[in-house]
Amino acid sequence: MSSGFRFCLVALTVALTCLTAHAFAKKPAELWSFFYYDGTTFVAGRPAQLTPFVAVRAGFLPVVETREERIKEVKMPEGTGALVGICYVQSYGGKLKPARGFHPVPMQEIDVTAAGAQSATSVQTDSNGYFVMVLPPGSYRVGNQQLEVQIEKGKTNFIPVRVGKRMVD
């Protein structure tokens, strides 16, 4: 067997091994699930460019971001779950042009109370109206409306918190 043929055979084997390994490797962005708020509920998928979204990955803290390249991986503390929410004002109206939508409320304090507890923990929304909390498993009441949410170990729950309604004419 000639040395040129052996070289080609070894090169082909190395190339196929590298391609196979590359095909089975996932990009970091593919490991995350994406959700965005559409004015009614959190929807799975990628939103429009530069629209805030929540990136969720098992065992990691959820991340609120506007670009995939900036997602930072931070492990979720052992034995906890996560709560992700958006604080917003619902918008209706318009005689000339009917419109529905929402306006995020930045820097809003949101109270979270454990079932049976007298004191509340509060969290502040970010500049896009989102908040992220790490909590031990259990039942909680969120916001002034006392929305109930059940936190489970290692899971992320989503909750929209409406703090007002705006009617436009």
Backbone as a ProteinNet text record, in pm:
[ID]
protein_1_A
[PRIMARY]
MSSGFRFCLVALTVALTCLTAHAFAKKPAELWSFFYYDGTTFVAGRPAQLTPFVAVRAGFLPVVETREERIKEVKMPEGTGALVGICYVQSYGGKLKPARGFHPVPMQEIDVTAAGAQSATSVQTDSNGYFVMVLPPGSYRVGNQQLEVQIEKGKTNFIPVRVGKRMVD
[TERTIARY]
84.2	0	89	64.3	150.8	126.1	229	218.7	117.8	100.8	1.3	-140.3	-164.2	-296	-325.4	-223.7	-239.9	-269.7	-198.5	-220.4	-363.6	-413.6	-550.8	-652	-625.2	-713.7	-718.1	-602.9	-595.9	-665.5	-641.9	-704.4	-855.9	-905.3	-1048.9	-1109.8	-1040.2	-1087.4	-1095.3	-992.5	-989.8	-1102.3	-1121.5	-1226.2	-1364.6	-1390.8	-1520.8	-1543.3	-1439.7	-1451.5	-1484	-1416.2	-1441.5	-1582.6	-1626.4	-1761	-1868.2	-1847.2	-1943.1	-1950.3	-1836	-1833	-1900.6	-1875.9	-1936	-2087.7	-2134.1	-2277.3	-2351.2	-2287.5	-2353.7	-2340.3	-2248.4	-2231.4	-2338.2	-2399.3	-2500.9	-2436	-2479.4	-2436	-2499.9	-2435.9	-2494.5	-2635.6	-2663.1	-2795.8	-2901.7	-2862.2	-2958.8	-3001	-2926.9	-2959.9	-3065.9	-3091.5	-3185.6	-3320.4	-3427.1	-3561.2	-3594.2	-3662.9	-3691.3	-3840.7	-3875.4	-4013.7	-4020.2	-4133.3	-4154.8	-4300.2	-4327.1	-4462.5	-4530.7	-4649.3	-4719.2	-4834.1	-4845.4	-4953.4	-5062.4	-5062	-5160.9	-5093.8	-4994.8	-4927.5	-4783.8	-4706	-4571.3	-4581.2	-4515.2	-4521	-4382.7	-4377.1	-4249.5	-4206.3	-4078.8	-4023.8	-3941.9	-3884.8	-3801.6	-3886.2	-3877	-3954.5	-3884.6	-3942.6	-3881.9	-3746.7	-3664	-3529.1	-3533.9	-3446.9	-3429.9	-3551.4	-3644	-3755.6	-3710.2	-3738.6	-3696.2	-3756.9	-3677.5	-3723.6	-3660.6	-3712.8	-3659	-3596.9	-3471.5	-3403.2	-3404.5	-3452.3	-3465.9	-3388.2	-3315.4	-3238.8	-3242.8	-3263.3	-3272.3	-3147.2	-3167.6	-3056.9	-2986.9	-3031.2	-2969.2	-3072.6	-3024.1	-3114.5	-3169.1	-3297.6	-3352.2	-3285.3	-3275.2	-3209.5	-3304.6	-3323.2	-3400.9	-3300.4	-3319.9	-3221.1	-3288.6	-3214.7	-3264.2	-3183.8	-3067.1	-2985.2	-2929.3	-2934.8	-2888.7	-2741.1	-2660.7	-2515.6	-2478.3	-2568.3	-2533.3	-2582.7	-2636.1	-2688.1	-2572.7	-2584	-2481.7	-2535.5	-2457.6	-2498	-2461.7	-2564.8	-2545	-2627.7	-2562.9	-2632.2	-2737	-2851.5	-2956.1	-2912	-2928.5	-2890.5	-2964.8	-2897.3	-2953.5	-3081	-3183.7	-3308.3	-3400.9	-3380.2	-3465.2	-3531.3	-3626.4	-3691.9	-3687	-3736.5	-3730.2	-3868.6	-3887.8	-4009.7	-3969.2	-4026.7	-4000.9	-4134.3	-4133.9	-4258.2	-4235	-4344.4	-4341.5	-4450.7	-4418.4	-4511.7	-4552.2	-4683.6	-4727.4	-4858.9	-4885.8	-5013.1	-5078.7	-5201.9	-5275.5	-5331.4	-5330.8	-5374.3	-5485	-5593.2	-5706.1	-5744.9	-5812	-5885	-5839.8	-5900.5	-5875.1	-5996.6	-6057.2	-6173.4	-6132.1	-6018.8	-5974.7	-5911.9	-5840.2	-5770.5	-5770.5	-5856.3	-5858.6	-5721.5	-5678.6	-5546.8	-5551.9	-5479.2	-5462.1	-5313.6	-5273.8	-5132.9	-5101.1	-4974.2	-4930.7	-4807.8	-4785.1	-4668.6	-4597.8	-4473.2	-4399.6	-4377.4	-4374.8	-4353.2	-4215.6	-4118.7	-3983.7	-3975.2	-3882.8	-3849.9	-3969.5	-4057.7	-4175.2	-4143.9	-4178.6	-4161.5	-4275.6	-4242.2	-4340.6	-4318.6	-4425.4	-4417.1	-4447.1	-4369.8	-4390.1	-4396.9	-4509.6	-4533.3	-4550.2	-4477.8	-4493	-4626	-4688	-4815.9	-4801.3	-4891.1	-4889.8	-4792.2	-4711.4	-4614.2	-4677.2	-4632	-4683.3	-4602.9	-4473.3	-4389.2	-4366.8	-4344.4	-4325	-4181.2	-4135.5	-4008	-4042.9	-3965.1	-3997.2	-3881.7	-3918.9	-3823	-3858.4	-3759.6	-3782.9	-3770.2	-3861.6	-3855.1	-3738.2	-3688	-3576.5	-3629.8	-3544.8	-3583.7	-3685.2	-3703.8	-3802.5	-3929.2	-3939.3	-4055.8	-4050.5	-3940.6	-3927.6	-3862.8	-3892.9	-3823.5	-3796	-3689.2	-3650.1	-3621.2	-3679.7	-3655.6	-3622.1	-3532.5	-3502	-3567.8	-3652.3	-3728.7	-3723.3	-3735.5	-3747.5	-3884	-3896.6	-4025.9	-4136.8	-4254.9	-4369.8	-4470.5	-4572.1	-4678.5	-4655	-4674.3	-4648.8	-4762.5	-4779.1	-4873.4	-4790.6	-4822.8	-4740.6	-4822.2	-4763.1	-4822.4	-4941.3	-4998.6	-5114.4	-5238.8	-5244.6	-5359.9	-5350.3	-5237.7	-5215.8	-5230.6	-5169.9	-5171.2	-5097.2	-5155	-5094.4	-5007.4	-4890.1	-4798	-4731.7	-4711.5	-4648.8	-4507.3	-4407.4	-4267.7	-4223.1	-4161.3	-4108.8	-3957.1	-3891.4	-3745.5	-3697.2	-3603.9	-3541.1	-3624.9	-3744.2	-3831.4	-3848.6	-3885.5	-3910.6	-4058.6	-4120.3	-4260.1	-4266.2	-4366	-4386.4	-4515.1	-4513.7	-4634.1	-4639.2	-4748.4	-4768.2	-4838.9	-4791.2	-4850.7	-4901.9	-5034	-5092.9	-5112.5	-5058.7	-5069	-5161	-5221.6	-5313.9	-5369.6	-5469.3	-5532.1	-5543.8	-5511.8	-5514.5	-5611.6	-5711.4	-5809.9	-5777.3	-5767	-5731.9	-5850.1	-5882.2	-5988.1	-5937.9
-116.5	0	123.2	216.1	333.6	430.1	509.1	604.7	715.6	752.1	853.4	804.5	676.8	618.5	611.4	571.2	566.8	705	804.7	942.5	985.7	957.7	993.3	920.3	793	714.1	769.8	805	862.4	998.5	1082	1213.5	1202	1107.9	1085.6	1038.7	949.8	900.9	1014.4	1096.4	1210.5	1309.1	1336.5	1429.9	1378.2	1250	1192.1	1192.5	1165.5	1167.9	1308.9	1407.4	1547.1	1590.6	1555.6	1592.7	1527	1401.7	1331.5	1397.3	1427.7	1493.2	1630.1	1703.7	1835.6	1825.7	1724.1	1706.6	1676.3	1604.3	1569.8	1678.6	1769.6	1878.3	1984.3	2032.3	2137.2	2270.5	2371.3	2506.1	2548.3	2636.6	2680.7	2737.7	2811.1	2870.4	2763.6	2647.3	2541.3	2470.6	2487.1	2423.7	2502.1	2625.4	2713.3	2712.2	2726.7	2747.6	2894.9	2952.8	3095.4	3120.6	3221.5	3261.9	3413.1	3466.9	3611.6	3637	3756.2	3791.6	3862.2	3814.3	3870.4	3964.1	3998	4084.5	4007.4	3876	3790.4	3681.6	3618.9	3507.5	3495.4	3410.9	3382.7	3279.7	3307.6	3224	3167	3038.2	2976	3022.8	3050.4	3091.8	3217.7	3255.5	3376	3495	3606	3725	3804.5	3918.4	4008.7	4057.7	4100.7	4149.1	4257	4246.8	4339.9	4349.7	4253.9	4245.4	4159.3	4200.6	4119.3	3979	3881.1	3743.4	3679	3562	3485.8	3358.5	3334.4	3211.6	3117	2993.7	2895.9	2770.5	2717.3	2593.9	2515.8	2387	2302.5	2316.3	2342.4	2352.1	2486.5	2582.5	2713.9	2822	2935.3	3047	3100.2	3134.3	3196.2	3331.8	3370.6	3496.1	3579.8	3706.8	3800.3	3877.2	3874.7	3932.3	3983.7	4057.1	4103.7	4045.1	3984.6	3922.3	3790.1	3687.1	3553.5	3549.6	3632.7	3627.4	3663.4	3729.1	3777.2	3687.5	3571.1	3483.2	3431.5	3451.5	3404.5	3286	3179.2	3057.8	3067.5	3064.3	3062.7	2947.2	2855.1	2738.5	2782.6	2714.8	2738	2672.3	2741.2	2678.4	2545.9	2450.4	2315.9	2323.6	2251.7	2242.9	2361.5	2443.3	2560.8	2556.4	2644.7	2665	2813.1	2850.3	2990.6	3042.7	3171.1	3240.8	3357.3	3360.9	3468.5	3537.1	3669.8	3741.1	3870.7	3927.2	4060	4142	4264.7	4359	4454.2	4470.2	4548.7	4621	4720.3	4790.3	4751	4700.6	4659.1	4783.4	4784.2	4900	4861.1	4939.9	4918.9	5051.3	5045.9	5162.4	5223.9	5338.2	5416.4	5421.3	5539.8	5554	5542.4	5600.7	5600.6	5467.8	5410.9	5286.4	5197.4	5094	5006.4	4943.6	4943.2	4888.5	4813.2	4706.3	4629	4609.2	4604.6	4581.1	4593.9	4613.3	4627.8	4717.1	4773.3	4857	4802.2	4755.5	4703.4	4814.1	4776	4871.7	4844.5	4930.9	4911.9	4959.8	4904.7	4943.8	4937.8	4842.8	4822.8	4717.2	4744.1	4646.1	4545.1	4417.7	4308.8	4227.5	4211.2	4131.4	3985.4	3896.4	3751.8	3697	3632.4	3581.5	3430	3359	3214.1	3183.5	3071.7	3032.8	3022.4	3089.5	3085.7	3181.9	3251.9	3345.9	3483.2	3555.8	3690.9	3796.8	3772.2	3871.3	3833.2	3935.3	3914.7	3947.1	3880.6	3913	3996	4097.2	4174.1	4171	4190.8	4193.3	4313.2	4373.3	4488.9	4447.7	4497	4465.8	4539.3	4483.8	4546.7	4655	4706	4814.8	4771	4639.9	4587.8	4536.6	4555.8	4512.3	4368.8	4296.9	4156.4	4143.7	4033.9	3999.9	3850.2	3812.4	3672.2	3650.5	3543.5	3508.9	3361.5	3328.5	3190	3163.7	3058.4	3029.9	2881.1	2848.4	2706.2	2653.6	2524.4	2469.7	2504.5	2530.9	2563.6	2647.7	2691.1	2773.5	2919.2	3009.8	3151.8	3234.8	3355.8	3455.2	3573.7	3621.6	3723.1	3849.4	3965.3	4094.9	4130.5	4249.1	4297.7	4213.9	4149.3	4065.5	3927.8	3899.8	3772.5	3652.5	3662.9	3552.4	3434.2	3315.5	3198.4	3123.5	3082.6	3007.2	2898.3	2782.8	2668.7	2652.6	2662.5	2647.8	2504.2	2442.9	2307.4	2310.3	2216.5	2206.7	2190.9	2277.2	2267.6	2318.4	2372.1	2417.8	2568.5	2624.2	2767.3	2790.1	2878.4	2915.7	3058.7	3084.4	3217.8	3276.2	3408.3	3472.7	3617.7	3655.7	3796.9	3867.5	3984.6	4060.3	4193.7	4203.5	4328.1	4424	4545	4643.7	4759.1	4752.4	4857.9	4832.7	4916.5	4909	5051.2	5070.5	5203.7	5202.4	5289.7	5302.9	5429.3	5417.1	5530.5	5559.6	5685.6	5725.5	5822.4
0	0	0	-86.9	-98.6	17	48.4	159.4	127.6	1.7	-37.3	-11.3	-40.1	-17	133.4	212.9	359	414.9	365.9	411.9	382.4	263.4	226.9	315.1	344.2	428.5	571	627	761.9	763.7	664	656.4	647.9	569	555.4	688.1	758.6	888.2	990.2	996.1	1088.4	1054.1	926.5	884.1	921.9	899	934	1084.7	1162.6	1308.6	1356.9	1302.9	1341.4	1302.7	1183.6	1140.2	1225.9	1263.4	1348.8	1485.9	1544.2	1675	1667.7	1562.3	1544.7	1527.8	1457.4	1434.7	1564.3	1657.7	1782.8	1888.9	1871	1967.5	1943.4	2053.5	2040.4	2069.3	1997.2	2026.5	2158.4	2236.7	2363.5	2347.2	2242.1	2221.9	2198.8	2144	2118.2	2246.4	2354.8	2480.9	2557.6	2517.7	2585.8	2514.1	2591.1	2535.1	2552.2	2454.6	2457.4	2471.5	2552	2574.5	2572.6	2525.4	2531.2	2567.1	2618.7	2659.1	2542.3	2503.7	2388	2425.6	2553.1	2599.1	2669.7	2655.9	2720.6	2803.8	2746.3	2812.8	2761	2826.9	2778.5	2667.5	2555.4	2435.9	2408.3	2375.6	2341.2	2203.2	2189	2059.9	2071.6	1960.2	1955.7	1912.7	1984.1	1947	1837.7	1802.8	1704.6	1756.7	1665.9	1698.3	1806.4	1905.9	2016.8	2108.8	2101.5	2194.2	2310.9	2434.8	2549.3	2547.3	2589.5	2598.1	2721.1	2757.2	2869.4	2813.2	2847.8	2807.6	2927.8	2906.4	3013.7	2976.2	3073.3	3054.2	3184.4	3176.7	3295.9	3381.7	3510.8	3604.4	3608.2	3525.7	3521.1	3550.3	3601.8	3626.9	3495.3	3489.6	3368.8	3346.1	3220.4	3184.9	3099.8	3138.8	3057.4	2973	2842.9	2752.6	2626.1	2545.9	2416.1	2300.6	2332.5	2227.8	2279.3	2195.2	2233.4	2270.2	2207.3	2228.3	2371.2	2445.3	2578.2	2691.1	2661.9	2766.2	2851.6	2983.4	3076.6	3153.4	3157.6	3227.1	3374.7	3460.5	3604.8	3659.6	3728.2	3783.8	3885.8	3883.4	3981.5	4112.7	4226.5	4354.2	4375	4432.5	4454.6	4537.9	4495.8	4571.2	4555.4	4451.7	4430.8	4293.7	4275.4	4147.3	4115.3	3999.5	3959.2	3922.9	3946.6	3908.8	3819.3	3699.2	3604.4	3578.4	3581.7	3556.7	3484.2	3437.9	3378.6	3445.5	3476.8	3536	3423.4	3401.1	3287	3313.8	3230.7	3227.1	3095.5	3105.2	2985.9	2917.7	2786.3	2709.9	2612.7	2611.7	2521	2459.5	2347.1	2300.7	2172.5	2148.8	2029.9	1940.7	1925.7	1838	1691.6	1659.3	1520.6	1480.4	1571.6	1540.4	1664.4	1667	1784.2	1806.6	1930.9	1962.4	2093.8	2098.3	2220.2	2239.1	2361.5	2387.1	2533.9	2560.9	2699.1	2703.2	2821.1	2844.7	2968	2953	3068.6	3172	3298.5	3407.3	3468	3438.3	3494.3	3639	3712.5	3849.4	3945.2	3924.6	4010.4	4115.9	4242.6	4349.4	4343.7	4343	4342.3	4469.5	4548.5	4670.4	4640.7	4700.5	4688.6	4830.1	4862.5	4996.5	4992.7	5078.6	5089.1	5156.5	5119.9	5178.9	5330.1	5402.1	5547.7	5612.9	5535	5592.1	5609.2	5708.8	5733.4	5657.6	5639.9	5573	5426.5	5346	5202.4	5164.1	5059.9	4997.3	4874.9	4846.2	4726.3	4628.3	4503.2	4393.9	4307	4245.2	4158.9	4013.2	3930.4	3788.1	3724.4	3614.2	3542.3	3448.5	3362.6	3272.3	3167.5	3148.2	3053.6	3122.7	3255.2	3330.5	3378.4	3354.2	3393.9	3532	3600.1	3723.6	3726.5	3797.2	3813.8	3961	4019	4158.9	4170	4261.1	4294.6	4429	4434.4	4554.8	4588.5	4717.2	4752.3	4707.5	4684.6	4641.5	4741.1	4687.4	4772.2	4697.7	4770.7	4714.3	4753.5	4657.6	4680.4	4623.6	4679.6	4627.4	4579.1	4457.4	4391.8	4364.5	4396.2	4364.2	4451.2	4423.4	4498	4471.6	4356.3	4321.8	4385.4	4452.5	4520.2	4424.8	4307.2	4211.3	4271.7	4263.4	4324.6	4223.8	4269.8	4184.6	4269.2	4207.5	4274	4217.9	4302.4	4260.6	4287	4185.8	4198.2	4181.5	4244.8	4239.9	4095.5	4055.5	3924.1	3807.4	3833.7	3725.5	3729.6	3614.4	3602	3575.3	3653.3	3634.1	3581	3495.5	3439.4	3494.7	3522.8	3572.4	3523.6	3454.9	3419.3	3533.6	3574.2	3682.9	3626.9	3612.2	3561.6	3678.1	3665.7	3772.2	3733.9	3617.7	3577.4	3440	3405.4	3273.9	3222.2	3097.7	3037.3	2922.7	2928.1	2821.6	2742.5	2612.4	2527.7	2435.3	2422.1	2327.8	2226.9
[MASK]
+++++++++++++++++++++++++++++++++++++++++++++++++++++++++++++++++++++++++++++++++++++++++++++++++++++++++++++++++++++++++++++++++++++++++++++++++++++++++++++++++++++++++

